[in-house]
Amino acid sequence: MKKSAYWLIGIVVVVVLAGFGIHSVSSSQAANKSKSSNILIGSEGSDIDIWKHIAKTDDAKKLGLKIKVKNIADGVQLNKATADGDVDVNAFQSWSYYLTYNQQNKSNKLTALGTTYLEPMGIYSKKYKNVKDIPAGSTIAIANNPSQAARGLILLQKAGLITLDKNFGYVGTIKDIKSNPKHFKFKQIDDTTGPRVINDVDAVLISNTVALEGHLHVLTDSIYHEKVDQSTKDNINILATSEKNKNNANYKKLVKLYHKKDIQKYIKDKYYGTKIEVNKPLSYLK
């Protein structure tokens, strides 16, 4: 055999071994990540306080989890940080928000770990005590992000104020309103500013997390709010992680941890029953 042939064989062997070594290191790193009990949870609003409480519980210790919580107020940034691996798991979004993000970020998707709760969205007004009293031509403030806007429009339909197109989905917009008999005007706002604009409009749709931060109670202060039924399943909140971590055993333990009885009692007492526990398999949402 010629020397050049020996050289070629040698190069091939080196490349194969190098590739095997890289694969082994990568597999080892993935395995170590899966076994790590240190978990960084990204969240916002009232969920920050919930997870800080959970992190200190005996339940977390018994499951061998060391949880740190990071506040990232922008939902899109939080999902991107999670998809990129800068945050391990996030706890802030509804199923529809999650679907919207994945639809818009197909090359960097998230995966859902499990369900947590449903917070009813409410219609609030300082001028009227019943949705039927809202007069024609009134201005209604609605979120400017797709999932919250669609959720709000569905709630307005349930309240009998508008009719939506029959194919209205979780990213529907005001353009999909089929009938607006009272000729309402819609003002799109940052959904975190709802409590601050309540005096400037005739009515405003506010998510419960934002309402609580603005000292509003959806069950007593809203003039109409979501009911817990099959039609609101897209609004159930979830825990999410990057798609590459979908089989991480410790991340899955967070779902079990959240639904522990003493943790649920804390959440119910602290948030006056407005965070309604939903302990369902992910198949329930699909």
mmCIF file of C-alpha atoms in Angstrom:
data_model
loop_
_atom_site.group_PDB
_atom_site.id
_atom_site.type_symbol
_atom_site.label_atom_id
_atom_site.label_comp_id
_atom_site.label_asym_id
_atom_site.label_seq_id
_atom_site.Cartn_x
_atom_site.Cartn_y
_atom_site.Cartn_z
ATOM 1 C CA MET A 1 0.000 0.000 0.000
ATOM 2 C CA LYS A 2 1.275 3.470 -0.889
ATOM 3 C CA LYS A 3 2.180 5.948 1.831
ATOM 4 C CA SER A 4 -0.553 8.326 0.631
ATOM 5 C CA ALA A 5 -3.142 5.636 1.322
ATOM 6 C CA TYR A 6 -1.837 5.182 4.874
ATOM 7 C CA TRP A 7 -2.057 8.924 5.396
ATOM 8 C CA LEU A 8 -5.655 8.981 4.116
ATOM 9 C CA ILE A 9 -6.685 6.144 6.441
ATOM 10 C CA GLY A 10 -5.030 7.920 9.361
ATOM 11 C CA ILE A 11 -6.871 11.148 8.658
ATOM 12 C CA VAL A 12 -10.220 9.331 8.444
ATOM 13 C CA VAL A 13 -9.578 7.575 11.772
ATOM 14 C CA VAL A 14 -8.676 10.862 13.478
ATOM 15 C CA VAL A 15 -11.795 12.596 12.129
ATOM 16 C CA VAL A 16 -14.042 9.719 13.235
ATOM 17 C CA LEU A 17 -12.507 9.634 16.721
ATOM 18 C CA ALA A 18 -12.742 13.411 17.025
ATOM 19 C CA GLY A 19 -16.390 13.309 16.026
ATOM 20 C CA PHE A 20 -17.031 10.554 18.562
ATOM 21 C CA GLY A 21 -15.297 12.612 21.217
ATOM 22 C CA ILE A 22 -17.361 15.706 20.431
ATOM 23 C CA HIS A 23 -20.547 13.637 20.476
ATOM 24 C CA SER A 24 -19.567 12.115 23.799
ATOM 25 C CA VAL A 25 -18.886 15.518 25.348
ATOM 26 C CA SER A 26 -22.175 16.872 23.999
ATOM 27 C CA SER A 27 -24.096 13.867 25.302
ATOM 28 C CA SER A 28 -22.354 14.166 28.640
ATOM 29 C CA GLN A 29 -23.249 17.859 28.891
ATOM 30 C CA ALA A 30 -26.887 17.120 28.058
ATOM 31 C CA ALA A 31 -26.989 14.354 30.658
ATOM 32 C CA ASN A 32 -25.449 16.610 33.290
ATOM 33 C CA LYS A 33 -28.013 19.318 32.486
ATOM 34 C CA SER A 34 -30.804 16.802 32.904
ATOM 35 C CA LYS A 35 -29.440 15.662 36.274
ATOM 36 C CA SER A 36 -28.753 19.155 37.614
ATOM 37 C CA SER A 37 -31.034 20.150 40.482
ATOM 38 C CA ASN A 38 -30.310 23.873 39.951
ATOM 39 C CA ILE A 39 -33.165 25.466 38.025
ATOM 40 C CA LEU A 40 -33.490 29.098 36.958
ATOM 41 C CA ILE A 41 -37.146 30.049 36.561
ATOM 42 C CA GLY A 42 -38.003 33.190 34.631
ATOM 43 C CA SER A 43 -41.277 34.878 35.489
ATOM 44 C CA GLU A 44 -43.114 38.154 35.921
ATOM 45 C CA GLY A 45 -45.841 39.755 37.997
ATOM 46 C CA SER A 46 -47.411 37.796 40.836
ATOM 47 C CA ASP A 47 -45.844 34.539 39.604
ATOM 48 C CA ILE A 48 -42.489 35.888 40.776
ATOM 49 C CA ASP A 49 -43.719 35.839 44.375
ATOM 50 C CA ILE A 50 -45.284 32.398 43.968
ATOM 51 C CA TRP A 51 -42.090 30.792 42.707
ATOM 52 C CA LYS A 52 -39.918 32.562 45.262
ATOM 53 C CA HIS A 53 -42.174 31.043 47.918
ATOM 54 C CA ILE A 54 -42.082 27.610 46.283
ATOM 55 C CA ALA A 55 -38.274 27.751 46.095
ATOM 56 C CA LYS A 56 -38.067 27.969 49.903
ATOM 57 C CA THR A 57 -40.544 25.177 50.695
ATOM 58 C CA ASP A 58 -39.798 21.777 52.171
ATOM 59 C CA ASP A 59 -41.569 20.293 49.152
ATOM 60 C CA ALA A 60 -38.861 21.683 46.866
ATOM 61 C CA LYS A 61 -36.149 20.338 49.168
ATOM 62 C CA LYS A 62 -37.753 16.884 49.257
ATOM 63 C CA LEU A 63 -37.703 16.773 45.468
ATOM 64 C CA GLY A 64 -34.044 17.832 45.537
ATOM 65 C CA LEU A 65 -34.651 21.040 43.575
ATOM 66 C CA LYS A 66 -32.649 24.242 44.031
ATOM 67 C CA ILE A 67 -34.722 26.976 42.455
ATOM 68 C CA LYS A 68 -33.705 30.536 41.626
ATOM 69 C CA VAL A 69 -36.197 33.040 40.202
ATOM 70 C CA LYS A 70 -35.449 35.816 37.726
ATOM 71 C CA ASN A 71 -37.791 38.672 36.867
ATOM 72 C CA ILE A 72 -38.126 39.350 33.131
ATOM 73 C CA ALA A 73 -41.107 41.633 32.566
ATOM 74 C CA ASP A 74 -41.337 41.341 28.779
ATOM 75 C CA GLY A 75 -43.027 38.088 27.726
ATOM 76 C CA VAL A 76 -41.375 37.871 24.314
ATOM 77 C CA GLN A 77 -37.922 38.416 25.808
ATOM 78 C CA LEU A 78 -38.650 35.841 28.511
ATOM 79 C CA ASN A 79 -39.691 33.224 25.967
ATOM 80 C CA LYS A 80 -36.629 33.959 23.838
ATOM 81 C CA ALA A 81 -34.327 33.672 26.873
ATOM 82 C CA THR A 82 -35.946 30.318 27.670
ATOM 83 C CA ALA A 83 -35.685 29.032 24.103
ATOM 84 C CA ASP A 84 -32.013 30.099 24.023
ATOM 85 C CA GLY A 85 -31.284 28.316 27.315
ATOM 86 C CA ASP A 86 -30.474 31.464 29.321
ATOM 87 C CA VAL A 87 -33.526 30.645 31.463
ATOM 88 C CA ASP A 88 -34.336 27.009 32.240
ATOM 89 C CA VAL A 89 -38.100 27.206 32.684
ATOM 90 C CA ASN A 90 -40.604 30.028 32.542
ATOM 91 C CA ALA A 91 -43.849 30.494 34.435
ATOM 92 C CA PHE A 92 -46.058 33.297 33.169
ATOM 93 C CA GLN A 93 -47.896 32.436 29.981
ATOM 94 C CA SER A 94 -51.188 30.979 28.841
ATOM 95 C CA TRP A 95 -51.470 28.107 26.387
ATOM 96 C CA SER A 96 -52.557 30.485 23.605
ATOM 97 C CA TYR A 97 -49.624 32.852 24.272
ATOM 98 C CA TYR A 98 -47.301 29.850 24.068
ATOM 99 C CA LEU A 99 -48.837 28.676 20.774
ATOM 100 C CA THR A 100 -48.547 32.177 19.334
ATOM 101 C CA TYR A 101 -44.871 32.389 20.282
ATOM 102 C CA ASN A 102 -44.080 29.010 18.707
ATOM 103 C CA GLN A 103 -45.978 29.925 15.561
ATOM 104 C CA GLN A 104 -43.893 33.076 15.220
ATOM 105 C CA ASN A 105 -40.572 31.422 16.187
ATOM 106 C CA LYS A 106 -40.560 28.096 14.352
ATOM 107 C CA SER A 107 -36.777 27.773 14.388
ATOM 108 C CA ASN A 108 -36.460 28.339 18.145
ATOM 109 C CA LYS A 109 -39.488 26.735 19.760
ATOM 110 C CA LEU A 110 -40.521 26.076 23.338
ATOM 111 C CA THR A 111 -42.160 22.980 24.760
ATOM 112 C CA ALA A 112 -44.809 22.833 27.486
ATOM 113 C CA LEU A 113 -44.098 20.911 30.700
ATOM 114 C CA GLY A 114 -47.525 21.025 32.350
ATOM 115 C CA THR A 115 -50.512 23.088 33.441
ATOM 116 C CA THR A 116 -50.707 25.374 36.469
ATOM 117 C CA TYR A 117 -53.777 27.604 36.750
ATOM 118 C CA LEU A 118 -56.448 29.696 35.086
ATOM 119 C CA GLU A 119 -56.851 33.365 35.948
ATOM 120 C CA PRO A 120 -60.134 34.841 34.684
ATOM 121 C CA MET A 121 -59.789 37.905 32.485
ATOM 122 C CA GLY A 122 -62.236 40.640 33.367
ATOM 123 C CA ILE A 123 -64.027 43.621 31.844
ATOM 124 C CA TYR A 124 -63.596 46.607 34.157
ATOM 125 C CA SER A 125 -65.266 49.999 34.196
ATOM 126 C CA LYS A 126 -65.402 52.959 36.561
ATOM 127 C CA LYS A 127 -68.443 54.354 34.726
ATOM 128 C CA TYR A 128 -70.767 51.363 34.422
ATOM 129 C CA LYS A 129 -71.765 48.515 36.719
ATOM 130 C CA ASN A 130 -73.098 46.149 34.052
ATOM 131 C CA VAL A 131 -71.886 45.361 30.533
ATOM 132 C CA LYS A 132 -75.417 46.010 29.267
ATOM 133 C CA ASP A 133 -75.123 49.618 30.451
ATOM 134 C CA ILE A 134 -72.114 50.418 28.218
ATOM 135 C CA PRO A 135 -73.591 52.833 25.639
ATOM 136 C CA ALA A 136 -73.163 52.915 21.885
ATOM 137 C CA GLY A 137 -69.985 54.564 20.650
ATOM 138 C CA SER A 138 -68.055 53.806 23.849
ATOM 139 C CA THR A 139 -64.308 53.235 23.821
ATOM 140 C CA ILE A 140 -63.065 49.875 25.065
ATOM 141 C CA ALA A 141 -59.361 49.375 25.763
ATOM 142 C CA ILE A 142 -57.913 46.041 24.679
ATOM 143 C CA ALA A 143 -54.407 44.551 24.759
ATOM 144 C CA ASN A 144 -52.120 45.115 21.796
ATOM 145 C CA ASN A 145 -50.484 41.668 21.941
ATOM 146 C CA PRO A 146 -52.146 38.971 19.792
ATOM 147 C CA SER A 147 -53.088 36.312 22.348
ATOM 148 C CA GLN A 148 -54.429 38.745 24.976
ATOM 149 C CA ALA A 149 -56.324 40.709 22.329
ATOM 150 C CA ALA A 150 -57.985 37.561 20.990
ATOM 151 C CA ARG A 151 -58.852 36.461 24.520
ATOM 152 C CA GLY A 152 -60.412 39.833 25.237
ATOM 153 C CA LEU A 153 -62.484 39.788 22.059
ATOM 154 C CA ILE A 154 -63.829 36.334 22.920
ATOM 155 C CA LEU A 155 -64.816 37.660 26.339
ATOM 156 C CA LEU A 156 -66.613 40.622 24.749
ATOM 157 C CA GLN A 157 -68.515 38.173 22.568
ATOM 158 C CA LYS A 158 -69.480 36.083 25.613
ATOM 159 C CA ALA A 159 -70.736 39.268 27.250
ATOM 160 C CA GLY A 160 -73.004 39.802 24.240
ATOM 161 C CA LEU A 161 -71.312 43.007 23.074
ATOM 162 C CA ILE A 162 -69.905 41.850 19.721
ATOM 163 C CA THR A 163 -69.993 38.853 17.382
ATOM 164 C CA LEU A 164 -66.819 37.320 15.982
ATOM 165 C CA ASP A 165 -66.152 35.495 12.744
ATOM 166 C CA LYS A 166 -66.890 31.765 13.121
ATOM 167 C CA ASN A 167 -63.255 30.923 12.300
ATOM 168 C CA PHE A 168 -61.874 33.267 14.961
ATOM 169 C CA GLY A 169 -58.719 31.769 16.486
ATOM 170 C CA TYR A 170 -56.266 32.396 19.308
ATOM 171 C CA VAL A 171 -54.506 35.096 17.275
ATOM 172 C CA GLY A 172 -57.657 36.791 16.006
ATOM 173 C CA THR A 173 -57.857 40.592 15.898
ATOM 174 C CA ILE A 174 -60.448 43.363 15.866
ATOM 175 C CA LYS A 175 -60.557 42.885 12.078
ATOM 176 C CA ASP A 176 -62.319 39.575 12.773
ATOM 177 C CA ILE A 177 -65.295 41.244 14.435
ATOM 178 C CA LYS A 178 -68.336 40.226 12.389
ATOM 179 C CA SER A 179 -70.887 42.409 14.149
ATOM 180 C CA ASN A 180 -70.451 45.494 16.343
ATOM 181 C CA PRO A 181 -74.052 46.695 16.827
ATOM 182 C CA LYS A 182 -73.151 49.413 19.342
ATOM 183 C CA HIS A 183 -70.288 50.713 17.202
ATOM 184 C CA PHE A 184 -67.715 50.416 19.962
ATOM 185 C CA LYS A 185 -64.302 51.948 19.385
ATOM 186 C CA PHE A 186 -61.286 49.881 20.393
ATOM 187 C CA LYS A 187 -58.155 51.412 21.858
ATOM 188 C CA GLN A 188 -55.157 49.081 21.830
ATOM 189 C CA ILE A 189 -52.890 49.391 24.868
ATOM 190 C CA ASP A 190 -49.925 47.688 26.488
ATOM 191 C CA ASP A 191 -51.722 45.034 28.513
ATOM 192 C CA THR A 192 -49.776 45.936 31.656
ATOM 193 C CA THR A 193 -51.301 49.448 31.705
ATOM 194 C CA GLY A 194 -54.951 48.424 32.068
ATOM 195 C CA PRO A 195 -55.434 49.639 35.676
ATOM 196 C CA ARG A 196 -53.856 52.987 34.786
ATOM 197 C CA VAL A 197 -56.175 53.723 31.860
ATOM 198 C CA ILE A 198 -59.405 52.566 33.523
ATOM 199 C CA ASN A 199 -60.487 56.181 34.166
ATOM 200 C CA ASP A 200 -59.738 57.280 30.608
ATOM 201 C CA VAL A 201 -61.995 54.819 28.770
ATOM 202 C CA ASP A 202 -65.515 53.446 29.122
ATOM 203 C CA ALA A 203 -64.298 49.898 29.729
ATOM 204 C CA VAL A 204 -61.027 47.992 29.685
ATOM 205 C CA LEU A 205 -60.104 44.326 29.474
ATOM 206 C CA ILE A 206 -57.468 43.336 32.038
ATOM 207 C CA SER A 207 -55.771 40.022 32.731
ATOM 208 C CA ASN A 208 -55.899 38.927 36.353
ATOM 209 C CA THR A 209 -52.163 39.176 37.028
ATOM 210 C CA VAL A 210 -52.193 42.809 35.895
ATOM 211 C CA ALA A 211 -55.454 43.454 37.758
ATOM 212 C CA LEU A 212 -54.009 42.173 41.044
ATOM 213 C CA GLU A 213 -50.978 44.416 40.647
ATOM 214 C CA GLY A 214 -53.390 47.312 40.184
ATOM 215 C CA HIS A 215 -55.303 46.314 43.353
ATOM 216 C CA LEU A 216 -58.304 44.999 41.424
ATOM 217 C CA HIS A 217 -60.060 41.706 42.207
ATOM 218 C CA VAL A 218 -61.560 40.027 39.143
ATOM 219 C CA LEU A 219 -64.319 38.252 41.096
ATOM 220 C CA THR A 220 -65.575 41.405 42.813
ATOM 221 C CA ASP A 221 -64.344 44.435 40.842
ATOM 222 C CA SER A 222 -64.961 43.421 37.227
ATOM 223 C CA ILE A 223 -68.365 43.925 35.630
ATOM 224 C CA TYR A 224 -67.948 40.654 33.692
ATOM 225 C CA HIS A 225 -65.310 37.912 33.742
ATOM 226 C CA GLU A 226 -64.400 34.555 32.266
ATOM 227 C CA LYS A 227 -65.961 31.409 33.619
ATOM 228 C CA VAL A 228 -63.941 28.206 33.986
ATOM 229 C CA ASP A 229 -65.096 25.861 31.238
ATOM 230 C CA GLN A 230 -63.920 24.181 28.050
ATOM 231 C CA SER A 231 -64.139 27.432 26.116
ATOM 232 C CA THR A 232 -61.394 28.996 28.260
ATOM 233 C CA LYS A 233 -58.878 26.143 28.106
ATOM 234 C CA ASP A 234 -56.609 28.155 25.777
ATOM 235 C CA ASN A 235 -56.154 30.583 28.681
ATOM 236 C CA ILE A 236 -54.783 28.006 31.111
ATOM 237 C CA ASN A 237 -51.268 28.862 32.239
ATOM 238 C CA ILE A 238 -48.377 26.477 31.747
ATOM 239 C CA LEU A 239 -44.727 25.923 32.564
ATOM 240 C CA ALA A 240 -42.496 26.005 29.487
ATOM 241 C CA THR A 241 -38.905 25.183 28.615
ATOM 242 C CA SER A 242 -36.789 25.004 25.468
ATOM 243 C CA GLU A 243 -37.638 22.180 23.079
ATOM 244 C CA LYS A 244 -34.236 20.544 23.651
ATOM 245 C CA ASN A 245 -35.052 20.190 27.376
ATOM 246 C CA LYS A 246 -38.493 18.618 26.946
ATOM 247 C CA ASN A 247 -37.374 15.356 28.602
ATOM 248 C CA ASN A 248 -35.538 16.960 31.533
ATOM 249 C CA ALA A 249 -36.698 14.998 34.597
ATOM 250 C CA ASN A 250 -36.046 17.786 37.109
ATOM 251 C CA TYR A 251 -37.931 20.354 35.058
ATOM 252 C CA LYS A 252 -40.928 18.001 34.968
ATOM 253 C CA LYS A 253 -40.805 17.806 38.764
ATOM 254 C CA LEU A 254 -41.766 21.499 38.870
ATOM 255 C CA VAL A 255 -45.262 20.615 37.690
ATOM 256 C CA LYS A 256 -45.708 18.115 40.517
ATOM 257 C CA LEU A 257 -44.222 20.630 42.940
ATOM 258 C CA TYR A 258 -46.636 23.398 41.940
ATOM 259 C CA HIS A 259 -49.666 21.203 42.662
ATOM 260 C CA LYS A 260 -48.634 20.200 46.200
ATOM 261 C CA LYS A 261 -51.521 20.817 48.636
ATOM 262 C CA ASP A 262 -49.708 23.212 50.961
ATOM 263 C CA ILE A 263 -48.444 25.269 48.027
ATOM 264 C CA GLN A 264 -51.952 25.472 46.604
ATOM 265 C CA LYS A 265 -53.264 26.642 49.970
ATOM 266 C CA TYR A 266 -50.658 29.429 50.005
ATOM 267 C CA ILE A 267 -51.640 30.531 46.493
ATOM 268 C CA LYS A 268 -55.365 30.462 47.277
ATOM 269 C CA ASP A 269 -54.941 32.481 50.460
ATOM 270 C CA LYS A 270 -52.561 35.037 48.978
ATOM 271 C CA TYR A 271 -54.488 35.676 45.750
ATOM 272 C CA TYR A 272 -58.043 35.362 47.091
ATOM 273 C CA GLY A 273 -58.940 32.382 44.935
ATOM 274 C CA THR A 274 -58.324 34.207 41.649
ATOM 275 C CA LYS A 275 -55.654 31.740 40.486
ATOM 276 C CA ILE A 276 -57.764 28.642 39.923
ATOM 277 C CA GLU A 277 -55.697 25.442 39.975
ATOM 278 C CA VAL A 278 -55.750 23.374 36.781
ATOM 279 C CA ASN A 279 -54.014 20.031 37.172
ATOM 280 C CA LYS A 280 -54.627 18.464 33.771
ATOM 281 C CA PRO A 281 -52.503 16.511 31.268
ATOM 282 C CA LEU A 282 -51.279 18.554 28.295
ATOM 283 C CA SER A 283 -53.566 16.489 26.080
ATOM 284 C CA TYR A 284 -56.463 18.403 27.701
ATOM 285 C CA LEU A 285 -55.271 21.564 25.949
ATOM 286 C CA LYS A 286 -54.860 20.074 22.492
#
